[in-house]
PDB file of C-alpha atoms and ligand atoms in Angstrom:
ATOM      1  CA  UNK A   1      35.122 -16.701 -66.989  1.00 63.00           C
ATOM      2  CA  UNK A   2      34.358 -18.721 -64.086  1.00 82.00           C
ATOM      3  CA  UNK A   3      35.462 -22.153 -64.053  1.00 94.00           C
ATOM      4  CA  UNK A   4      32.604 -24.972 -64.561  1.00 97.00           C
ATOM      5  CA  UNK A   5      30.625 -26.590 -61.900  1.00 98.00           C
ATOM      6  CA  UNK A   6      32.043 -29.735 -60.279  1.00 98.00           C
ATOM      7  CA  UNK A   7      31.040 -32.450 -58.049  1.00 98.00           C
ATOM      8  CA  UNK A   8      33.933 -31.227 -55.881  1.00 98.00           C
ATOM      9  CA  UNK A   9      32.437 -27.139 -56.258  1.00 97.00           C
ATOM     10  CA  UNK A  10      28.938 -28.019 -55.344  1.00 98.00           C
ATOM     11  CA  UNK A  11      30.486 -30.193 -52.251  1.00 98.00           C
ATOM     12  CA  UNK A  12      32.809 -26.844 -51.412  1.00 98.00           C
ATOM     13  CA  UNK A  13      28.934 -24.602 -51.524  1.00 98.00           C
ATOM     14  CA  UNK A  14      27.882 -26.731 -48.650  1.00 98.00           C
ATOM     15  CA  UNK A  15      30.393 -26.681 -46.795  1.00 98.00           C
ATOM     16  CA  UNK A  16      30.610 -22.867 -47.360  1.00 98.00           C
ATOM     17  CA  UNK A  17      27.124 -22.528 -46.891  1.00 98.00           C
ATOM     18  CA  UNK A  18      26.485 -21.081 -50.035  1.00 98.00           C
ATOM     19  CA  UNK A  19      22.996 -22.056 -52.146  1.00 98.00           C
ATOM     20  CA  UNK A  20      23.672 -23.898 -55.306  1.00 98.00           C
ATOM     21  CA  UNK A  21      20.946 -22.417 -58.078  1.00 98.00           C
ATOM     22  CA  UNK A  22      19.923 -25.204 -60.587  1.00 99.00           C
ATOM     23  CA  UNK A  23      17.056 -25.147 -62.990  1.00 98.00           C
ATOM     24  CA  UNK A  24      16.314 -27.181 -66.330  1.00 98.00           C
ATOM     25  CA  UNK A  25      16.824 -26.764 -69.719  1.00 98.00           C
ATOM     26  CA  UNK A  26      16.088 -28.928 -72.844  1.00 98.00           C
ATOM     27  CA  UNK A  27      17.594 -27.084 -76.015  1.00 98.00           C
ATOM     28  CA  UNK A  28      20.514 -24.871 -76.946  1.00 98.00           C
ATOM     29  CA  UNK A  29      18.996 -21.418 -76.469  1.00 98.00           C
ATOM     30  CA  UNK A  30      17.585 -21.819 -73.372  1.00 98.00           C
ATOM     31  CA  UNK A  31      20.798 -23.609 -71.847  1.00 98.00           C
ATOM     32  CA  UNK A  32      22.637 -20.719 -73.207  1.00 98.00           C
ATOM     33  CA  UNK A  33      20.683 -18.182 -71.430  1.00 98.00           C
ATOM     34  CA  UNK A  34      20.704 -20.378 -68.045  1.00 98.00           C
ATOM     35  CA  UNK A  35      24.646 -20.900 -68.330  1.00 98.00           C
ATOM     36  CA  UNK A  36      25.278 -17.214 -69.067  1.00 98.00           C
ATOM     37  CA  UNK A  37      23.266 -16.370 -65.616  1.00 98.00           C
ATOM     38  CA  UNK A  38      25.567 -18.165 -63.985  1.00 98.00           C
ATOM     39  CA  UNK A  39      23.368 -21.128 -63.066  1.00 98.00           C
ATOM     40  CA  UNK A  40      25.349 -23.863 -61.221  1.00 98.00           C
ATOM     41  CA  UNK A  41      23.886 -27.099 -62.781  1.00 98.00           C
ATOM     42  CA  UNK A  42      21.684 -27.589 -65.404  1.00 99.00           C
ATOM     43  CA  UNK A  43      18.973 -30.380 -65.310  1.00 98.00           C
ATOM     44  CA  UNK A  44      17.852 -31.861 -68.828  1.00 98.00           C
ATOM     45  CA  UNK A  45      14.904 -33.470 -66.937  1.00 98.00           C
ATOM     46  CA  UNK A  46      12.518 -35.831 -68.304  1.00 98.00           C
ATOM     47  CA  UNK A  47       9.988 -33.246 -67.283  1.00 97.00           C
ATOM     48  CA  UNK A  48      10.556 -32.301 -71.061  1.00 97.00           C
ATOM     49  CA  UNK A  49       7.800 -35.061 -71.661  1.00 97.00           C
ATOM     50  CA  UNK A  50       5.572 -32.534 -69.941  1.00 96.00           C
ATOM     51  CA  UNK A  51       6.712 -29.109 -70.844  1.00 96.00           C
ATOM     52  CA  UNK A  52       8.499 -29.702 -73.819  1.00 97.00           C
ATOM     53  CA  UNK A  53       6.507 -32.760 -75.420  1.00 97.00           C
ATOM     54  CA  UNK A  54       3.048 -32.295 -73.745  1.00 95.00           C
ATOM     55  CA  UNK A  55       2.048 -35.232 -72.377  1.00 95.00           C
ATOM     56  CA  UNK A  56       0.488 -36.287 -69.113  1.00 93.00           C
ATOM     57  CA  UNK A  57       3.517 -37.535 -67.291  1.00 95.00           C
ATOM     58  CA  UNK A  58       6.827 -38.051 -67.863  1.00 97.00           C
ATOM     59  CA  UNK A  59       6.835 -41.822 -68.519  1.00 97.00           C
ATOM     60  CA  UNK A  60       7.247 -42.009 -72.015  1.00 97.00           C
ATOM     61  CA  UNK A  61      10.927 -40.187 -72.415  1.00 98.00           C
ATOM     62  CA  UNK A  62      12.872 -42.297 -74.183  1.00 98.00           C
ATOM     63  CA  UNK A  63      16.467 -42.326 -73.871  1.00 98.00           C
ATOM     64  CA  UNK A  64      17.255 -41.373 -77.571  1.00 98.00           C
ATOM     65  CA  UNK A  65      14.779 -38.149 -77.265  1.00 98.00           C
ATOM     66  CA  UNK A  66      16.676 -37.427 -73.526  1.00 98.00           C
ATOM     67  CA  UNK A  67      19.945 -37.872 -75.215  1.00 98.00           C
ATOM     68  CA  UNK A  68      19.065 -35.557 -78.094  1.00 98.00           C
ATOM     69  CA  UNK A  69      18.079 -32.830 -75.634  1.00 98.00           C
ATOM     70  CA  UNK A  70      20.836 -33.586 -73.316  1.00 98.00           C
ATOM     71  CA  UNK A  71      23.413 -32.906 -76.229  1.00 98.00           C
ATOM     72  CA  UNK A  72      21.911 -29.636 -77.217  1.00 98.00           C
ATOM     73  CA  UNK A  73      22.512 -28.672 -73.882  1.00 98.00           C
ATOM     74  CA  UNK A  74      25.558 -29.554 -73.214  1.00 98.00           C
ATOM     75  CA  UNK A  75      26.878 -27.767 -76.875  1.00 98.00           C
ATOM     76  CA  UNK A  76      25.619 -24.567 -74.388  1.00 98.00           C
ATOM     77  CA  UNK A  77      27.208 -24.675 -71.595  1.00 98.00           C
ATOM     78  CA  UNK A  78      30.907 -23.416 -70.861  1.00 98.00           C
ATOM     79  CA  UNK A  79      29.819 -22.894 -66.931  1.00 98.00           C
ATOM     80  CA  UNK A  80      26.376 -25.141 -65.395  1.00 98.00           C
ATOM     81  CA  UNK A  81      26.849 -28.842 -64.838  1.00 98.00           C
ATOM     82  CA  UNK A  82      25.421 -30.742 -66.855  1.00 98.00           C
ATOM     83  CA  UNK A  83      23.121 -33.456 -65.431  1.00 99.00           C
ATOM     84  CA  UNK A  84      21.300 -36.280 -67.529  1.00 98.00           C
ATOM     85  CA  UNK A  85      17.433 -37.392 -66.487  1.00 98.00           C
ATOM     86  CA  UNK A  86      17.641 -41.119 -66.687  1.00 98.00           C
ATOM     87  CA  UNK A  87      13.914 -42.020 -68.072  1.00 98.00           C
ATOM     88  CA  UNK A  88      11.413 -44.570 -66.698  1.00 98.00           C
ATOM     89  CA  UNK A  89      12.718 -47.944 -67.575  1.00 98.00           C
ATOM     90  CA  UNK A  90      16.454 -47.006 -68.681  1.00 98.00           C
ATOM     91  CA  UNK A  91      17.603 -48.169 -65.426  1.00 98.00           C
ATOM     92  CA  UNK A  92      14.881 -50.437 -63.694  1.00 97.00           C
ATOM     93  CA  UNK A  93      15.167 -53.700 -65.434  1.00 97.00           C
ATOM     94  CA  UNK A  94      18.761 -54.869 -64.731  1.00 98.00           C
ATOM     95  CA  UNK A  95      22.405 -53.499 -63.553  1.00 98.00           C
ATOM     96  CA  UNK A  96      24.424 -53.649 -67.134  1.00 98.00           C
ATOM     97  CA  UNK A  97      21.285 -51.991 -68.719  1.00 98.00           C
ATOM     98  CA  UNK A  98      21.422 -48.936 -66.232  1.00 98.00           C
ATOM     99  CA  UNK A  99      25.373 -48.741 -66.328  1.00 98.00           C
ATOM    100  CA  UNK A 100      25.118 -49.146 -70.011  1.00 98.00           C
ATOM    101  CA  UNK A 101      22.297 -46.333 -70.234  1.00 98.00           C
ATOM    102  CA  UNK A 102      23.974 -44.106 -67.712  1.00 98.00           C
ATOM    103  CA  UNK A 103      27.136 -43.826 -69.819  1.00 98.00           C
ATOM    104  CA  UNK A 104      25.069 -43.045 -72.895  1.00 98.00           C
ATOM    105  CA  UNK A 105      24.268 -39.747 -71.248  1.00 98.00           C
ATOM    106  CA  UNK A 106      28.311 -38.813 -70.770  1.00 98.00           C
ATOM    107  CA  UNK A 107      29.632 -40.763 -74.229  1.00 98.00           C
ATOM    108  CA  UNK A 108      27.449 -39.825 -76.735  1.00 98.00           C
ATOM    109  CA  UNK A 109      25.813 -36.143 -75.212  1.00 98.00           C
ATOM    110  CA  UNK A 110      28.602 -34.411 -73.213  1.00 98.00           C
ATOM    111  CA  UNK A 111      26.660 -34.578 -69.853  1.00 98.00           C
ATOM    112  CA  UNK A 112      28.852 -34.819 -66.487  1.00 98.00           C
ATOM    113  CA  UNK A 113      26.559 -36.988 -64.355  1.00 98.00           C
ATOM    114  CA  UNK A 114      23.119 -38.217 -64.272  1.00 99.00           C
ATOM    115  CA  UNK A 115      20.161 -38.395 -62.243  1.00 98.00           C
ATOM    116  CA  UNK A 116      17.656 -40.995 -61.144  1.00 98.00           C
ATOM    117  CA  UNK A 117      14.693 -41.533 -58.743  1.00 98.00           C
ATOM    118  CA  UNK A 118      14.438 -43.690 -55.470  1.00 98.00           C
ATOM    119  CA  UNK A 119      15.840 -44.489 -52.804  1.00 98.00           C
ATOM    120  CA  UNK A 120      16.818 -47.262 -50.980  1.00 98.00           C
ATOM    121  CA  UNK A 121      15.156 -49.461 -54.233  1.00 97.00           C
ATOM    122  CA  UNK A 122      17.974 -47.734 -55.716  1.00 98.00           C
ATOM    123  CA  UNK A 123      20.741 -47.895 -53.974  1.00 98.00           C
ATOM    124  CA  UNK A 124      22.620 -51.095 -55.603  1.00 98.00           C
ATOM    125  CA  UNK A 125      22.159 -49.026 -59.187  1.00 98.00           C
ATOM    126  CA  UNK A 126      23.555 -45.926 -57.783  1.00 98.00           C
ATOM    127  CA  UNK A 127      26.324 -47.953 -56.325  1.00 98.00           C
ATOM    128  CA  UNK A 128      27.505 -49.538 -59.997  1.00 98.00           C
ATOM    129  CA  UNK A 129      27.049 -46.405 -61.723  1.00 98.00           C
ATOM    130  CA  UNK A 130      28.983 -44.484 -59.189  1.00 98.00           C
ATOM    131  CA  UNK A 131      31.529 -47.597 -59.370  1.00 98.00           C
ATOM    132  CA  UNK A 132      31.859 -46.850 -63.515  1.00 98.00           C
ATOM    133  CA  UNK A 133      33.013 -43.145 -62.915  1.00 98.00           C
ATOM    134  CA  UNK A 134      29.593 -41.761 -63.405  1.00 98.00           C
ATOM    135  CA  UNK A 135      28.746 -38.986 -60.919  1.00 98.00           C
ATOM    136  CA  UNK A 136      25.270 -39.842 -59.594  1.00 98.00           C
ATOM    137  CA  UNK A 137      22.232 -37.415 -58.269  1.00 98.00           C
ATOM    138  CA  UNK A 138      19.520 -39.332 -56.464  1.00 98.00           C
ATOM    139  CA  UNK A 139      16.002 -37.802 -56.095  1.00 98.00           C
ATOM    140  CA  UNK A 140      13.918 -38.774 -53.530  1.00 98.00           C
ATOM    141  CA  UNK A 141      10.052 -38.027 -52.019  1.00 98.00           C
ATOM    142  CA  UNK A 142       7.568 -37.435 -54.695  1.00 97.00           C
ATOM    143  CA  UNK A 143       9.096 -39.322 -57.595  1.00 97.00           C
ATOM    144  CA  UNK A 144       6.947 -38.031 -60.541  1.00 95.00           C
ATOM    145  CA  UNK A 145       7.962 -41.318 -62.336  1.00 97.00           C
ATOM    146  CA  UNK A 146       6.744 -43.625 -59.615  1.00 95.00           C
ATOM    147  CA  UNK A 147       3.358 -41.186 -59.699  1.00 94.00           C
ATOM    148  CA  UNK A 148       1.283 -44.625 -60.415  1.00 95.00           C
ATOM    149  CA  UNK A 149       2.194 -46.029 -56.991  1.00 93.00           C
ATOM    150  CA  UNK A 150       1.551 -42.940 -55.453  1.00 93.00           C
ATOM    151  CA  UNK A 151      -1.220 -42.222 -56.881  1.00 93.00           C
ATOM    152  CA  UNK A 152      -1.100 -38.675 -58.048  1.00 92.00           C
ATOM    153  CA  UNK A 153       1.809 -36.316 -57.852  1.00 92.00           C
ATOM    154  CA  UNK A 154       1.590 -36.224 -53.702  1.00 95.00           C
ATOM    155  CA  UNK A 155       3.506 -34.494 -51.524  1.00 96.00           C
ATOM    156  CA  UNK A 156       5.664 -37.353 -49.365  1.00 96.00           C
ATOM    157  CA  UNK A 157       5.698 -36.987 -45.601  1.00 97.00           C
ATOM    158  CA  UNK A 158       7.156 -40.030 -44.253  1.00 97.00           C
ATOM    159  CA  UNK A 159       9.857 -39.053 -42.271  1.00 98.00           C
ATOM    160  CA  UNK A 160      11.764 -42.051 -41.324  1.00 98.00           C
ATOM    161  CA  UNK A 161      11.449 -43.148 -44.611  1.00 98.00           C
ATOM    162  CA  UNK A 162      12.614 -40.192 -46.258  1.00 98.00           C
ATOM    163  CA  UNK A 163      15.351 -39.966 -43.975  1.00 98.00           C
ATOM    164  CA  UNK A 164      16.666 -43.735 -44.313  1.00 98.00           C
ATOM    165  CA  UNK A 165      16.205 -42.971 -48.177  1.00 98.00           C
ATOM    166  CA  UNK A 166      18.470 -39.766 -47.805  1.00 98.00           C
ATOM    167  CA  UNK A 167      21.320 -41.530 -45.607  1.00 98.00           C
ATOM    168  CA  UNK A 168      21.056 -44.695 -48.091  1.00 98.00           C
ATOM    169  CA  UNK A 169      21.861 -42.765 -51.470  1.00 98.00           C
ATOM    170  CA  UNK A 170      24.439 -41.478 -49.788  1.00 98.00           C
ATOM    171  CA  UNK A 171      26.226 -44.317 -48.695  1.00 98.00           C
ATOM    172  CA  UNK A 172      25.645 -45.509 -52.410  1.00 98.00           C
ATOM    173  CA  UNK A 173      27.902 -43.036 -53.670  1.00 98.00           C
ATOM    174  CA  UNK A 174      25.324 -40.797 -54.646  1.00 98.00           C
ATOM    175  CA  UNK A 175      27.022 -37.012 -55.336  1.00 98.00           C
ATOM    176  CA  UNK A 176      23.760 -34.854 -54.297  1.00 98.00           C
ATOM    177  CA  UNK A 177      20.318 -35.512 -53.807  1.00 98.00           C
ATOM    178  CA  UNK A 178      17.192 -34.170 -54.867  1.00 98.00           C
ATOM    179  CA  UNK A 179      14.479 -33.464 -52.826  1.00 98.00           C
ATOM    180  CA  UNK A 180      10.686 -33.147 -54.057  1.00 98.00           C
ATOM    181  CA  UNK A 181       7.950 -32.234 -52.596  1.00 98.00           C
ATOM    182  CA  UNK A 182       8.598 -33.234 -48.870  1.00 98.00           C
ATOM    183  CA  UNK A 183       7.810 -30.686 -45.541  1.00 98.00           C
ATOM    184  CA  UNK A 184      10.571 -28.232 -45.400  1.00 98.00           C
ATOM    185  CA  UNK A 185      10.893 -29.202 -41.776  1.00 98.00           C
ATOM    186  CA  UNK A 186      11.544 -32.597 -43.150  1.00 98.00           C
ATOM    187  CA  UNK A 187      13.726 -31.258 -45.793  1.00 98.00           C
ATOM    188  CA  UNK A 188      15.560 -29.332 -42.942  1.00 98.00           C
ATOM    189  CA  UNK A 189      16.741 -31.920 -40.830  1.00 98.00           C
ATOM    190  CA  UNK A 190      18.011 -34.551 -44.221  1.00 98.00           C
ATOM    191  CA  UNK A 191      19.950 -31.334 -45.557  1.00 98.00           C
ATOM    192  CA  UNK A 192      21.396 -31.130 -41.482  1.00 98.00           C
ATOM    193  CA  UNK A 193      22.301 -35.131 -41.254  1.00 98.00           C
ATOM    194  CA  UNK A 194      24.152 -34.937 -44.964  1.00 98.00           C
ATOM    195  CA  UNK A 195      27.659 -34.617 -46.457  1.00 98.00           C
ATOM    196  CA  UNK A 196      26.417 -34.306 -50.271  1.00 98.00           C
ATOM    197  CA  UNK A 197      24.089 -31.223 -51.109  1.00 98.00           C
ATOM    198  CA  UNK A 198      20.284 -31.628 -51.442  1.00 98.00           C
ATOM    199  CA  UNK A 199      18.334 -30.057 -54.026  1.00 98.00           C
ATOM    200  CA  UNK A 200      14.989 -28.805 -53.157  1.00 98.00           C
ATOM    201  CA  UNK A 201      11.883 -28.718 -54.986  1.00 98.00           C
ATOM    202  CA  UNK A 202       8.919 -27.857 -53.138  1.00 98.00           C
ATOM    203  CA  UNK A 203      10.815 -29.178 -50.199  1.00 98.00           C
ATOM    204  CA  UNK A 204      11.409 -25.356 -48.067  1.00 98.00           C
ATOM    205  CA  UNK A 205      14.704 -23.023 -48.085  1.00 98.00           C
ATOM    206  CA  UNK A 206      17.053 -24.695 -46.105  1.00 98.00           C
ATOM    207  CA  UNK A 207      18.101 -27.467 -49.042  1.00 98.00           C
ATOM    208  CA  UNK A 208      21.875 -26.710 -49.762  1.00 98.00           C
ATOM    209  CA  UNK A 209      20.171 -25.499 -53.204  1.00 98.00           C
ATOM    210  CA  UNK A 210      16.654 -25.124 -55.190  1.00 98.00           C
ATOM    211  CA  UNK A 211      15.797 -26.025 -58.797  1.00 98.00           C
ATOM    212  CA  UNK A 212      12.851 -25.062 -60.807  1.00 98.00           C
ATOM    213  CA  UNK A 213      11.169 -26.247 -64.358  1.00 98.00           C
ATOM    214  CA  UNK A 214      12.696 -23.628 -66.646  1.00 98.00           C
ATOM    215  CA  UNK A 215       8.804 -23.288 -68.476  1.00 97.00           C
ATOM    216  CA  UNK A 216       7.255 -23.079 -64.803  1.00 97.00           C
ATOM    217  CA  UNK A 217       9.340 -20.221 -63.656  1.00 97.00           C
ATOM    218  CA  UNK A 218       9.824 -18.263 -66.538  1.00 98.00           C
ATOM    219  CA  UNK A 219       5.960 -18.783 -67.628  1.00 96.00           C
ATOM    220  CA  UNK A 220       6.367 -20.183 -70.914  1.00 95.00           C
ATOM    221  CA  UNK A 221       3.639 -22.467 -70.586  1.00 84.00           C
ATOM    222  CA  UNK A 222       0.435 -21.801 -69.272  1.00 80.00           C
ATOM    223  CA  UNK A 223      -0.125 -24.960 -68.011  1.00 82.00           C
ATOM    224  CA  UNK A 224      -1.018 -24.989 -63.980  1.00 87.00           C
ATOM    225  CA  UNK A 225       1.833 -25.550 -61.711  1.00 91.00           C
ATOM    226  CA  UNK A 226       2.172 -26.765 -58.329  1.00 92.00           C
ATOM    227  CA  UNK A 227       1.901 -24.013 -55.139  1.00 93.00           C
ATOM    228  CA  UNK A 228       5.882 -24.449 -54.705  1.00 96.00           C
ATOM    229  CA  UNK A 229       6.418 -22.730 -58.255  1.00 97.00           C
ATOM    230  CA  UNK A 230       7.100 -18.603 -58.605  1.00 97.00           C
ATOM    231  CA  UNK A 231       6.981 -17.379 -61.636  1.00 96.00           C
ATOM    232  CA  UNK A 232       9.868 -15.230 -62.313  1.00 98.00           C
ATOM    233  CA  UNK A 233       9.161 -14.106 -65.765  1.00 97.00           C
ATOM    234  CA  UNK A 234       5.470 -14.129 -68.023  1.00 96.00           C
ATOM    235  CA  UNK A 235       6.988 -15.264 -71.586  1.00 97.00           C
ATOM    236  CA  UNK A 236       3.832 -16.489 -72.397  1.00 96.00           C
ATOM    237  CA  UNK A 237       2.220 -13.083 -72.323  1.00 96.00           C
ATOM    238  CA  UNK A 238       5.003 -11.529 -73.736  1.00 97.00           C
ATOM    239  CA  UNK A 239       4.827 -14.038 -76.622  1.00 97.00           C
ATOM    240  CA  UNK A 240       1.613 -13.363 -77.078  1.00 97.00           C
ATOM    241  CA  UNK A 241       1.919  -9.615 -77.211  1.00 98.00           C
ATOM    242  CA  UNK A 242       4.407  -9.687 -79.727  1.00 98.00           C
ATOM    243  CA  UNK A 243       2.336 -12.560 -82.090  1.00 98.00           C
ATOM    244  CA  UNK A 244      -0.584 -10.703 -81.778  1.00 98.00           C
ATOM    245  CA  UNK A 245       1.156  -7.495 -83.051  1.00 98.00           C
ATOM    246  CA  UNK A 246       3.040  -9.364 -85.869  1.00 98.00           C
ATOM    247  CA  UNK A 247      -0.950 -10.621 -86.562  1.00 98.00           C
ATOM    248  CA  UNK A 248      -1.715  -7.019 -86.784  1.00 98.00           C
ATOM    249  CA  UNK A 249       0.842  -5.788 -88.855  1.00 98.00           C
ATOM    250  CA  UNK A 250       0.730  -8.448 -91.386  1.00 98.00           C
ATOM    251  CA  UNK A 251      -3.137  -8.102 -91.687  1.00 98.00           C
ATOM    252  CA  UNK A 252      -2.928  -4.346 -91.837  1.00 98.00           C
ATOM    253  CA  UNK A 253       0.231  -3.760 -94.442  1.00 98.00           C
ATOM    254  CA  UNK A 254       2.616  -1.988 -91.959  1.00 98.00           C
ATOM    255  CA  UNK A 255       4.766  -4.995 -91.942  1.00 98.00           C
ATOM    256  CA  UNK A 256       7.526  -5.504 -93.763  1.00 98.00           C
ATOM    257  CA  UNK A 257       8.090  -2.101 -93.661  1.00 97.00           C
ATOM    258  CA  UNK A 258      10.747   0.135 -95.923  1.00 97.00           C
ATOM    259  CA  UNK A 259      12.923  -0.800 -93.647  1.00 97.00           C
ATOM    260  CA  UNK A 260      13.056  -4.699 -93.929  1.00 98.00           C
ATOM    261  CA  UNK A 261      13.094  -5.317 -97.643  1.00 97.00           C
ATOM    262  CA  UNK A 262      16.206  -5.739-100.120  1.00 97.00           C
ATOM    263  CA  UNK A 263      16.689  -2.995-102.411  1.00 92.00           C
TER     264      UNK A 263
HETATM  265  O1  KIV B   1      12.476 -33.946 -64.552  1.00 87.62           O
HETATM  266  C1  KIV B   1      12.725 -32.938 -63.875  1.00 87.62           C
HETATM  267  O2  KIV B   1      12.684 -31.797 -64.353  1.00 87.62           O
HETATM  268  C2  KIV B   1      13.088 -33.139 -62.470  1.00 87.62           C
HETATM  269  C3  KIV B   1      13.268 -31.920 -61.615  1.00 87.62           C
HETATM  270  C4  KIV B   1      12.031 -31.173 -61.476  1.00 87.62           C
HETATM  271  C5  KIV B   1      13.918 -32.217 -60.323  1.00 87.62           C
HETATM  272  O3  KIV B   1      13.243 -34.239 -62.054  1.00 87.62           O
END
């Protein structure tokens, strides 16, 4: 077996130049089948309010329902870091809170770091999290939790503010940085001017690595996804094939069969 994902691995990728591969995952089963392809970290996003919960945004994820996911997870995983999504408002309103939050995700759910959006807003939080042994992952340009202010899920394009953002989380402490929906040219030259990795979403192929929503890329849902998403897999049609046939049988007698009754 190979031995788990570190902050010290992912830094020895980039330096190697090889891509890290992350995605997200929410429960046990699907973590399971991510860590068993060999997937280097493991997201439990608060995307989950989305794809998992249904909602609009992700705004509403609270910390218990993160945790609960995040511990599932983690109960999965023998190779994929595991990363905690810090939700809107768990680390906002003051220092303590976030440190206090932030360690919620490693005490109580088995995660090995967690993640949180903004940049140089963000900085003095990333630097007292980082400070209380908790591996940090930034995420900067579109910020779906910020998606208010934007107003709409945009893509970002400011480049000296991106940058300064980039160079910022760094200096924080920061372990790796996400990157969502910015140019790749843009993308290009942050991924150049850092030490720590960058994770790309919608933000080109030269990011040190790419992550994906596990229901976007496997097709689960059938909800529409942004032009940066492939879809890897249909599950939804294949779930529908097989409920529809299950439909038929039932209706029609052939199932349970001989075969799948107790004698
Ligand atoms: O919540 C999430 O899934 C994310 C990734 C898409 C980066 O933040």
């Amino acid at each position: 077996m190979q031995n788990r994902v570190t902050t010290t691995s992912l830094y020895k990728m980039k330096k190697e130049g090889k891509k890290i591969t992350a995605l997200t995952a929410y429960d046990y089963p699907f973590a399971n089948m991510v860590d068993a392809a060999g997937i280097d970290i493991i997201l439990v996003g608060d995307s989950l309010g989305m794809v998992v919960q249904g909602k609009e945004n992700t705004l509403a994820v609270t910390m218990e329902e993160i945790l609960y996911h995040t511990s599932m997870v983690s109960r999965a995983c023998s190779y994929s870091m595991v990363i905690g999504d810090m939700p809107f408002m768990s680390y906002q309103t003051s220092i303590e809170k976030a440190v206090e939050n932030a360690g919620r995700f490693l005490k109580e759910a088995g995660a090995s770091a967690v993640k949180l959006e903004g940049g140089a807003d963000v900085c003095n939080v990333i630097s007292a999290i980082s400070r209380a042994s908790i591996p940090v992952q930034a995420h900067i340009g579109l910020t779906p939790q910020s998606v208010h202010q934007m107003g709409g899920f945009k893509v970002q394009r400011d480049e000296d503010r991106l940058m300064a953002d980039a160079l910022k989380v760094q200096e924080a402490g920061a372990f790796s940085v996400v990157l969502e929906g910015i140019p790749s040219p843009i993308a290009a030259k942050i991924t150049k001017a850092l030490e720590i990795p960058t994770i790309g979403i919608g933000a080109g192929s030269d990011c040190d690595g790419q992550i994906l929503v596990i229901h976007d890329m496997l097709g689960i849902s059938n909800r529409t996804v942004p032009k940066f998403v492939k879809k890897f897999a249909d599950l939804n049609l294949a779930a529908q094939q097989g409920l529809k046939q299950y439909v038929d049988e039932v209706r029609g007698g052939i199932f349970p069969s001989k075969e799948y009754e107790y004698k």
